[in-house]
Amino acid sequence: MIREDGELKLMLAAGADANHDPRTFTFPIGEAHLAVIRADLARHLLLWSAVLPLCDAAGTRGQLDQNAAVALLDPVLLSPPSDVDALFRRIRWDRIRLVAHGAGIELLERGQVYEAMRAATERSNDKRAQEYHASRRRAERGVVLGPLDAAILRYTGQFLHGATIPRRSPDAVDPALLPQVMRVIDTAEQACAGMRIGLDPRRGHRATDKCDWDRMAATVDAAVRRAYPELVDDAVRTVTFLMCSEAADRSKSAPVEDDEEATDDHGKTALSFTDDKGGEKKWVRDGPRTASAEFWEFVADRSAGDNEVFTIEDEEMGEGIQLHFYADSIARITTARHGEAGSDPQYQVEYRLVDGIGGYRNLVSAFVRGGCAALEQHGPWMFDVADFERARRQRDAR
């Protein structure tokens, strides 16, 4: 409470300016209003709840509608409880603020706002408010959680926010429900045992393979729904998210060589890697890492929305492969005739569609081990560009 030029005013911080700093608003009140605010916590909080939407309406630079704020004083602070309830059925008010200060939720839902505030507390319980808000969001989607559903969401830390990275938090679960939760988790773990989510260097060093993620998620989803058909979608999704995110983390923390599907023993001795932006990297067998590992690190370092064509070339053998990430395709290039008497060599180019990063890894490993000849078994390969483009359009249409 403050006085400006002898006038008693209520000051509160609410909303935010363009810099996300709190805004301060004031509006005049009378001595009778001040006496109630000081003596009656319930009415004090009800007034706060009623004024906050007016502050939000002011936005980042607008002025508080003081007439509307003043018009709330008598009905909220001085009127009988029934009139207070009637007012709150007509106006916008901040329900979450009242829940945070201990309001009875069932009474609030029935419109008995004044009665609900008999349990009001001075201290705010933000966790209670967050859980109430999360439950209302689910109710708006038609989702009602059972005890096991809620326990699973608490275990993964996603009860409040579905976008939160899941984690294992057994201490957050009611001990009586924890054994049931662990049986659900065990079902999910058994379903995806042996599955992995590899890295996708086309999108940087820590991006994961979307196809692997979707495959694991579908496997876990089917197993959990089959074993526990009573679980709601939110609970099943959080379990699949937990399994997939943990698998992805294991890949991100593993050395690059551990992510290889095959070693390069008895393969090429020297290779050149290039991209569409003039980048180049040389690899020789005497180095500490495999050619595949070096190539995918080169891709992770250089790949971008405007840099999606990468080449591996064996200059000595006169052959190479060109990866077209933008089109999910690859070309293998062999020297059909070497240049003679100053003439340019002639190359044979064949094309193939590729199924995700896993397909690319297989083809790169095969080329590194045995050159273009080793790719024959990974066909079919198409010579005609028109045939290839037609096949690509048909695949994309599917």
Short mmCIF file of C-alpha atoms in Angstrom, two decimals:
data_model
loop_
_atom_site.label_atom_id
_atom_site.label_comp_id
_atom_site.label_asym_id
_atom_site.label_seq_id
_atom_site.Cartn_x
_atom_site.Cartn_y
_atom_site.Cartn_z
CA MET A 1 0.00 0.00 0.00
CA ILE A 2 1.30 3.46 -0.83
CA ARG A 3 0.11 7.05 -0.73
CA GLU A 4 0.53 9.38 -3.70
CA ASP A 5 -0.38 13.02 -3.11
CA GLY A 6 -2.29 11.93 -0.04
CA GLU A 7 -4.32 9.32 -1.94
CA LEU A 8 -4.20 5.70 -0.74
CA LYS A 9 -3.30 3.27 -3.52
CA LEU A 10 -2.67 -0.42 -3.94
CA MET A 11 0.53 -1.31 -5.83
CA LEU A 12 1.25 -4.70 -7.33
CA ALA A 13 3.80 -6.22 -9.69
CA ALA A 14 2.28 -8.30 -12.48
CA GLY A 15 2.90 -9.09 -16.12
CA ALA A 16 6.12 -8.14 -17.90
CA ASP A 17 7.47 -5.44 -20.18
CA ALA A 18 9.17 -5.96 -23.54
CA ASN A 19 12.42 -6.84 -21.72
CA HIS A 20 10.61 -9.47 -19.59
CA ASP A 21 11.04 -7.39 -16.45
CA PRO A 22 8.04 -7.20 -14.06
CA ARG A 23 5.61 -4.33 -14.54
CA THR A 24 4.17 -2.35 -11.63
CA PHE A 25 0.58 -1.13 -11.49
CA THR A 26 -1.30 1.03 -9.01
CA PHE A 27 -4.95 1.98 -8.48
CA PRO A 28 -6.78 3.87 -5.71
CA ILE A 29 -8.50 2.15 -2.78
CA GLY A 30 -10.37 3.36 0.32
CA GLU A 31 -9.58 2.95 3.99
CA ALA A 32 -12.33 0.33 4.34
CA HIS A 33 -10.73 -1.68 1.58
CA LEU A 34 -7.33 -1.43 3.26
CA ALA A 35 -8.75 -2.72 6.54
CA VAL A 36 -10.17 -5.83 4.86
CA ILE A 37 -6.96 -6.49 2.90
CA ARG A 38 -4.98 -6.38 6.15
CA ALA A 39 -7.37 -8.53 8.16
CA ASP A 40 -8.86 -11.03 5.71
CA LEU A 41 -6.35 -13.17 3.81
CA ALA A 42 -9.06 -14.93 1.77
CA ARG A 43 -10.55 -11.69 0.40
CA HIS A 44 -7.06 -10.27 -0.13
CA LEU A 45 -6.17 -13.24 -2.35
CA LEU A 46 -9.52 -13.10 -4.15
CA LEU A 47 -8.87 -9.46 -5.06
CA TRP A 48 -5.40 -10.37 -6.30
CA SER A 49 -6.85 -13.15 -8.45
CA ALA A 50 -9.45 -10.78 -9.92
CA VAL A 51 -7.00 -7.96 -10.70
CA LEU A 52 -4.26 -10.09 -12.32
CA PRO A 53 -6.17 -10.58 -15.62
CA LEU A 54 -6.49 -6.78 -15.92
CA CYS A 55 -2.71 -6.51 -15.56
CA ASP A 56 -2.24 -9.18 -18.22
CA ALA A 57 -4.58 -7.25 -20.51
CA ALA A 58 -2.33 -4.20 -20.20
CA GLY A 59 0.36 -6.11 -22.07
CA THR A 60 3.97 -4.98 -22.17
CA ARG A 61 3.28 -1.23 -22.46
CA GLY A 62 -0.43 -0.56 -21.96
CA GLN A 63 -2.07 1.07 -18.97
CA LEU A 64 -4.07 -0.74 -16.30
CA ASP A 65 -7.83 -0.21 -16.65
CA GLN A 66 -8.11 1.55 -13.30
CA ASN A 67 -11.89 1.93 -13.52
CA ALA A 68 -12.27 -1.82 -13.91
CA ALA A 69 -9.85 -2.45 -11.03
CA VAL A 70 -11.65 -0.02 -8.71
CA ALA A 71 -14.99 -1.58 -9.66
CA LEU A 72 -13.76 -4.88 -8.17
CA LEU A 73 -13.02 -3.49 -4.72
CA ASP A 74 -16.47 -3.37 -3.13
CA PRO A 75 -17.80 -6.62 -4.64
CA VAL A 76 -14.71 -8.62 -3.63
CA LEU A 77 -13.82 -7.01 -0.30
CA LEU A 78 -17.13 -5.80 1.14
CA SER A 79 -19.90 -7.94 -0.34
CA PRO A 80 -21.54 -11.06 1.17
CA PRO A 81 -19.98 -14.43 0.17
CA SER A 82 -22.83 -15.27 -2.21
CA ASP A 83 -22.23 -12.02 -4.10
CA VAL A 84 -18.52 -12.78 -4.28
CA ASP A 85 -19.29 -16.16 -5.86
CA ALA A 86 -21.69 -14.54 -8.30
CA LEU A 87 -19.04 -11.98 -9.30
CA PHE A 88 -16.45 -14.69 -9.99
CA ARG A 89 -18.90 -16.42 -12.29
CA ARG A 90 -18.98 -13.24 -14.43
CA ILE A 91 -15.37 -12.08 -14.54
CA ARG A 92 -11.98 -13.47 -15.57
CA TRP A 93 -9.84 -14.46 -12.61
CA ASP A 94 -6.54 -16.22 -11.97
CA ARG A 95 -7.57 -19.66 -10.71
CA ILE A 96 -3.97 -20.91 -10.48
CA ARG A 97 -3.03 -18.16 -8.04
CA LEU A 98 -5.75 -19.26 -5.63
CA VAL A 99 -4.77 -22.93 -5.92
CA ALA A 100 -1.17 -22.01 -5.15
CA HIS A 101 -2.38 -20.39 -1.91
CA GLY A 102 -4.28 -23.45 -0.75
CA ALA A 103 -7.78 -22.99 -2.19
CA GLY A 104 -10.01 -26.07 -2.03
CA ILE A 105 -9.96 -27.39 -5.58
CA GLU A 106 -13.30 -29.22 -5.50
CA LEU A 107 -15.03 -26.12 -4.14
CA LEU A 108 -13.41 -23.96 -6.82
CA GLU A 109 -14.62 -26.34 -9.50
CA ARG A 110 -18.17 -26.08 -8.11
CA GLY A 111 -18.06 -22.29 -8.19
CA GLN A 112 -17.91 -21.90 -4.39
CA VAL A 113 -14.96 -19.55 -4.57
CA TYR A 114 -15.40 -17.84 -1.23
CA GLU A 115 -15.80 -21.12 0.65
CA ALA A 116 -12.77 -22.55 -1.15
CA MET A 117 -10.59 -19.82 0.31
CA ARG A 118 -11.24 -20.83 3.92
CA ALA A 119 -8.16 -23.04 3.56
CA ALA A 120 -6.02 -20.20 2.18
CA THR A 121 -2.38 -19.93 3.25
CA GLU A 122 -0.01 -16.98 3.14
CA ARG A 123 2.76 -19.12 1.66
CA SER A 124 2.43 -20.06 -2.00
CA ASN A 125 2.77 -23.71 -3.04
CA ASP A 126 3.82 -23.44 -6.67
CA LYS A 127 4.10 -27.21 -7.15
CA ARG A 128 0.46 -27.64 -6.16
CA ALA A 129 -0.53 -24.99 -8.68
CA GLN A 130 1.58 -26.57 -11.42
CA GLU A 131 0.02 -29.99 -10.86
CA TYR A 132 -3.46 -28.50 -10.92
CA HIS A 133 -2.67 -26.64 -14.15
CA ALA A 134 -1.30 -29.83 -15.73
CA SER A 135 -4.45 -31.75 -14.75
CA ARG A 136 -6.67 -29.05 -16.26
CA ARG A 137 -4.70 -29.15 -19.52
CA ARG A 138 -5.22 -32.90 -19.69
CA ALA A 139 -8.90 -32.54 -18.87
CA GLU A 140 -9.26 -30.13 -21.79
CA ARG A 141 -7.91 -32.93 -24.01
CA GLY A 142 -10.33 -35.40 -22.45
CA VAL A 143 -7.60 -37.22 -20.51
CA VAL A 144 -8.30 -38.50 -17.01
CA LEU A 145 -5.38 -40.16 -15.25
CA GLY A 146 -5.80 -43.24 -13.13
CA PRO A 147 -3.52 -43.81 -10.12
CA LEU A 148 -1.05 -45.92 -12.14
CA ASP A 149 -1.03 -43.44 -15.04
CA ALA A 150 -0.19 -40.59 -12.66
CA ALA A 151 2.47 -42.68 -10.90
CA ILE A 152 4.20 -43.50 -14.22
CA LEU A 153 4.23 -39.82 -15.20
CA ARG A 154 5.71 -38.91 -11.82
CA TYR A 155 8.34 -41.64 -12.20
CA THR A 156 9.50 -40.17 -15.52
CA GLY A 157 9.23 -36.56 -14.32
CA GLN A 158 6.62 -35.74 -16.97
CA PHE A 159 3.57 -35.24 -14.80
CA LEU A 160 3.87 -31.45 -15.02
CA HIS A 161 5.40 -30.99 -18.47
CA GLY A 162 5.16 -33.54 -21.26
CA ALA A 163 8.08 -31.93 -23.10
CA THR A 164 10.50 -32.52 -20.22
CA ILE A 165 13.27 -35.02 -20.98
CA PRO A 166 12.19 -38.13 -19.02
CA ARG A 167 14.26 -39.52 -16.21
CA ARG A 168 13.88 -42.21 -13.56
CA SER A 169 12.64 -40.79 -10.27
CA PRO A 170 11.36 -43.62 -8.05
CA ASP A 171 11.30 -41.32 -5.00
CA ALA A 172 8.59 -39.24 -6.70
CA VAL A 173 6.17 -42.20 -6.70
CA ASP A 174 3.89 -43.37 -3.91
CA PRO A 175 5.70 -46.44 -2.45
CA ALA A 176 2.47 -48.44 -2.70
CA LEU A 177 2.36 -47.87 -6.48
CA LEU A 178 6.08 -48.17 -7.22
CA PRO A 179 6.07 -51.98 -7.76
CA GLN A 180 3.35 -51.61 -10.41
CA VAL A 181 5.28 -48.83 -12.11
CA MET A 182 8.43 -50.94 -12.19
CA ARG A 183 6.53 -53.84 -13.80
CA VAL A 184 5.47 -51.50 -16.62
CA ILE A 185 9.05 -50.28 -17.03
CA ASP A 186 10.33 -53.87 -17.04
CA THR A 187 7.87 -54.74 -19.82
CA ALA A 188 9.20 -51.84 -21.89
CA GLU A 189 12.84 -52.77 -21.26
CA GLN A 190 12.29 -56.38 -22.31
CA ALA A 191 10.51 -55.26 -25.48
CA CYS A 192 13.43 -53.14 -26.70
CA ALA A 193 16.29 -55.27 -25.37
CA GLY A 194 19.06 -55.36 -27.98
CA MET A 195 17.65 -52.45 -29.97
CA ARG A 196 19.70 -49.30 -30.42
CA ILE A 197 19.31 -45.77 -31.67
CA GLY A 198 22.30 -44.75 -33.74
CA LEU A 199 23.61 -41.29 -34.48
CA ASP A 200 22.72 -39.36 -37.61
CA PRO A 201 25.78 -37.26 -38.57
CA ARG A 202 23.78 -35.61 -41.36
CA ARG A 203 22.36 -33.40 -38.60
CA GLY A 204 25.46 -32.86 -36.47
CA HIS A 205 27.50 -34.71 -33.88
CA ARG A 206 24.72 -35.52 -31.40
CA ALA A 207 21.64 -35.97 -33.60
CA THR A 208 20.01 -39.40 -33.47
CA ASP A 209 18.59 -41.62 -36.19
CA LYS A 210 14.87 -40.85 -36.48
CA CYS A 211 14.12 -44.23 -38.09
CA ASP A 212 15.77 -46.07 -35.19
CA TRP A 213 13.86 -43.88 -32.70
CA ASP A 214 10.50 -44.52 -34.40
CA ARG A 215 11.20 -48.26 -34.61
CA MET A 216 12.01 -48.53 -30.90
CA ALA A 217 9.07 -46.32 -29.92
CA ALA A 218 6.65 -48.49 -31.93
CA THR A 219 8.05 -51.68 -30.37
CA VAL A 220 7.76 -50.39 -26.81
CA ASP A 221 4.36 -48.84 -27.44
CA ALA A 222 2.92 -52.11 -28.74
CA ALA A 223 4.35 -54.18 -25.86
CA VAL A 224 3.13 -51.84 -23.11
CA ARG A 225 -0.34 -51.45 -24.60
CA ARG A 226 -0.65 -55.21 -24.99
CA ALA A 227 0.36 -55.87 -21.37
CA TYR A 228 -1.47 -52.87 -19.83
CA PRO A 229 -4.44 -51.92 -22.03
CA GLU A 230 -5.91 -49.77 -19.25
CA LEU A 231 -3.10 -47.19 -19.42
CA VAL A 232 -3.91 -43.85 -21.07
CA ASP A 233 -1.88 -42.58 -24.04
CA ASP A 234 0.05 -40.08 -21.90
CA ALA A 235 1.40 -42.86 -19.67
CA VAL A 236 2.37 -45.11 -22.59
CA ARG A 237 4.06 -42.24 -24.43
CA THR A 238 6.17 -41.28 -21.44
CA VAL A 239 7.45 -44.87 -21.12
CA THR A 240 8.38 -45.04 -24.82
CA PHE A 241 10.03 -41.60 -24.54
CA LEU A 242 12.06 -42.82 -21.56
CA MET A 243 13.30 -45.94 -23.38
CA CYS A 244 14.17 -44.02 -26.57
CA SER A 245 15.90 -41.10 -24.85
CA GLU A 246 18.03 -43.45 -22.75
CA ALA A 247 19.03 -45.41 -25.86
CA ALA A 248 19.88 -42.19 -27.67
CA ASP A 249 21.99 -41.01 -24.73
CA ARG A 250 23.98 -44.24 -24.82
CA SER A 251 24.83 -43.63 -28.48
CA LYS A 252 25.76 -40.01 -27.88
CA SER A 253 28.19 -40.95 -25.11
CA ALA A 254 29.83 -43.82 -27.03
CA PRO A 255 33.07 -43.31 -29.03
CA VAL A 256 32.52 -42.85 -32.75
CA GLU A 257 34.12 -46.18 -33.61
CA ASP A 258 31.62 -47.97 -31.38
CA ASP A 259 28.88 -46.59 -33.61
CA GLU A 260 30.30 -48.31 -36.69
CA GLU A 261 28.36 -51.26 -38.06
CA ALA A 262 31.45 -52.81 -39.66
CA THR A 263 35.20 -52.38 -39.55
CA ASP A 264 37.33 -51.49 -42.55
CA ASP A 265 39.84 -54.35 -42.33
CA HIS A 266 41.49 -55.32 -45.63
CA GLY A 267 39.82 -52.44 -47.47
CA LYS A 268 40.99 -49.16 -48.97
CA THR A 269 44.40 -47.70 -48.15
CA ALA A 270 43.75 -44.03 -48.96
CA LEU A 271 40.57 -42.04 -49.56
CA SER A 272 39.53 -38.44 -50.14
CA PHE A 273 36.36 -36.93 -48.64
CA THR A 274 34.79 -33.81 -50.14
CA ASP A 275 31.55 -31.84 -49.83
CA ASP A 276 29.61 -29.34 -51.90
CA LYS A 277 31.27 -26.33 -50.25
CA GLY A 278 34.88 -27.05 -51.12
CA GLY A 279 35.68 -28.93 -47.93
CA GLU A 280 38.16 -31.78 -48.20
CA LYS A 281 39.72 -34.34 -45.90
CA LYS A 282 42.25 -37.10 -46.56
CA TRP A 283 42.28 -40.50 -44.90
CA VAL A 284 45.07 -43.11 -44.96
CA ARG A 285 45.12 -46.55 -43.40
CA ASP A 286 48.04 -45.71 -41.13
CA GLY A 287 45.81 -43.38 -39.14
CA PRO A 288 44.28 -44.29 -35.76
CA ARG A 289 40.66 -44.46 -36.95
CA THR A 290 38.64 -46.30 -39.56
CA ALA A 291 37.76 -44.64 -42.85
CA SER A 292 34.05 -44.83 -42.04
CA ALA A 293 34.52 -43.13 -38.67
CA GLU A 294 36.61 -40.36 -40.26
CA PHE A 295 34.08 -39.86 -43.06
CA TRP A 296 31.05 -39.61 -40.75
CA GLU A 297 32.90 -37.16 -38.53
CA PHE A 298 33.61 -35.08 -41.64
CA VAL A 299 29.88 -35.17 -42.44
CA ALA A 300 28.90 -34.19 -38.89
CA ASP A 301 31.32 -31.25 -39.01
CA ARG A 302 30.23 -29.99 -42.42
CA SER A 303 26.65 -31.06 -43.15
CA ALA A 304 24.06 -28.26 -43.31
CA GLY A 305 20.85 -27.32 -45.09
CA ASP A 306 22.87 -25.95 -48.00
CA ASN A 307 25.58 -28.61 -47.90
CA GLU A 308 24.07 -32.05 -48.45
CA VAL A 309 26.26 -33.69 -51.09
CA PHE A 310 29.33 -35.63 -49.89
CA THR A 311 31.79 -37.71 -51.88
CA ILE A 312 34.25 -40.49 -51.03
CA GLU A 313 36.88 -40.99 -53.74
CA ASP A 314 39.61 -43.53 -54.26
CA GLU A 315 41.89 -41.66 -56.68
CA GLU A 316 44.21 -44.62 -57.19
CA MET A 317 41.38 -46.93 -58.29
CA GLY A 318 39.49 -44.21 -60.11
CA GLU A 319 36.20 -44.81 -58.32
CA GLY A 320 34.02 -43.23 -55.69
CA ILE A 321 30.55 -42.74 -54.26
CA GLN A 322 28.51 -39.56 -53.94
CA LEU A 323 25.89 -39.28 -51.20
CA HIS A 324 22.88 -37.01 -51.84
CA PHE A 325 21.32 -36.44 -48.43
CA TYR A 326 18.67 -34.07 -49.79
CA ALA A 327 17.31 -36.85 -52.03
CA ASP A 328 18.02 -39.98 -49.93
CA SER A 329 20.09 -41.36 -52.82
CA ILE A 330 23.62 -42.33 -53.72
CA ALA A 331 25.68 -42.57 -56.91
CA ARG A 332 28.58 -44.94 -57.51
CA ILE A 333 31.11 -43.66 -60.00
CA THR A 334 33.68 -45.78 -61.83
CA THR A 335 36.19 -44.90 -64.53
CA ALA A 336 34.96 -46.43 -67.79
CA ARG A 337 37.95 -45.21 -69.81
CA HIS A 338 41.08 -43.43 -68.68
CA GLY A 339 42.05 -40.22 -70.42
CA GLU A 340 44.62 -40.62 -73.16
CA ALA A 341 46.71 -38.07 -75.06
CA GLY A 342 45.30 -35.21 -73.00
CA SER A 343 41.66 -36.27 -73.28
CA ASP A 344 39.39 -36.38 -70.23
CA PRO A 345 38.54 -39.75 -68.71
CA GLN A 346 35.00 -41.09 -69.08
CA TYR A 347 33.00 -42.16 -66.04
CA GLN A 348 30.12 -44.54 -65.52
CA VAL A 349 27.55 -43.27 -63.02
CA GLU A 350 24.85 -45.45 -61.44
CA TYR A 351 22.18 -44.41 -58.96
CA ARG A 352 20.37 -46.02 -56.07
CA LEU A 353 17.76 -44.93 -53.53
CA VAL A 354 18.80 -45.10 -49.87
CA ASP A 355 16.69 -45.88 -46.81
CA GLY A 356 17.81 -43.53 -44.06
CA ILE A 357 21.13 -43.12 -42.33
CA GLY A 358 21.35 -46.87 -41.69
CA GLY A 359 21.30 -47.50 -45.43
CA TYR A 360 24.00 -44.90 -45.95
CA ARG A 361 26.20 -46.48 -43.28
CA ASN A 362 25.94 -49.91 -44.91
CA LEU A 363 26.85 -48.55 -48.34
CA VAL A 364 29.77 -46.48 -47.06
CA SER A 365 31.16 -49.46 -45.13
CA ALA A 366 30.82 -51.71 -48.18
CA PHE A 367 32.63 -49.21 -50.42
CA VAL A 368 35.42 -48.70 -47.90
CA ARG A 369 35.96 -52.48 -47.67
CA GLY A 370 35.67 -53.42 -51.30
CA GLY A 371 35.11 -50.42 -53.56
CA CYS A 372 32.36 -50.11 -56.15
CA ALA A 373 32.47 -53.84 -56.86
CA ALA A 374 31.36 -54.55 -53.28
CA LEU A 375 28.29 -52.38 -53.87
CA GLU A 376 26.92 -54.67 -56.60
CA GLN A 377 25.09 -56.81 -54.05
CA HIS A 378 23.43 -53.68 -52.64
CA GLY A 379 21.51 -52.94 -55.86
CA PRO A 380 19.53 -52.41 -57.90
CA TRP A 381 21.59 -49.67 -59.53
CA MET A 382 20.13 -47.49 -62.29
CA PHE A 383 22.09 -46.06 -65.21
CA ASP A 384 19.32 -43.90 -66.65
CA VAL A 385 18.79 -40.60 -64.79
CA ALA A 386 15.16 -40.38 -65.94
CA ASP A 387 14.41 -43.86 -64.58
CA PHE A 388 16.07 -42.95 -61.31
CA GLU A 389 14.11 -39.68 -60.92
CA ARG A 390 10.88 -41.54 -61.67
CA ALA A 391 11.69 -44.11 -58.97
CA ARG A 392 12.52 -41.34 -56.51
CA ARG A 393 9.23 -39.54 -57.15
CA GLN A 394 7.29 -42.76 -56.69
CA ARG A 395 9.03 -43.44 -53.39
CA ASP A 396 8.41 -39.90 -52.14
CA ALA A 397 4.74 -40.16 -53.15
CA ARG A 398 4.42 -43.30 -50.99
#
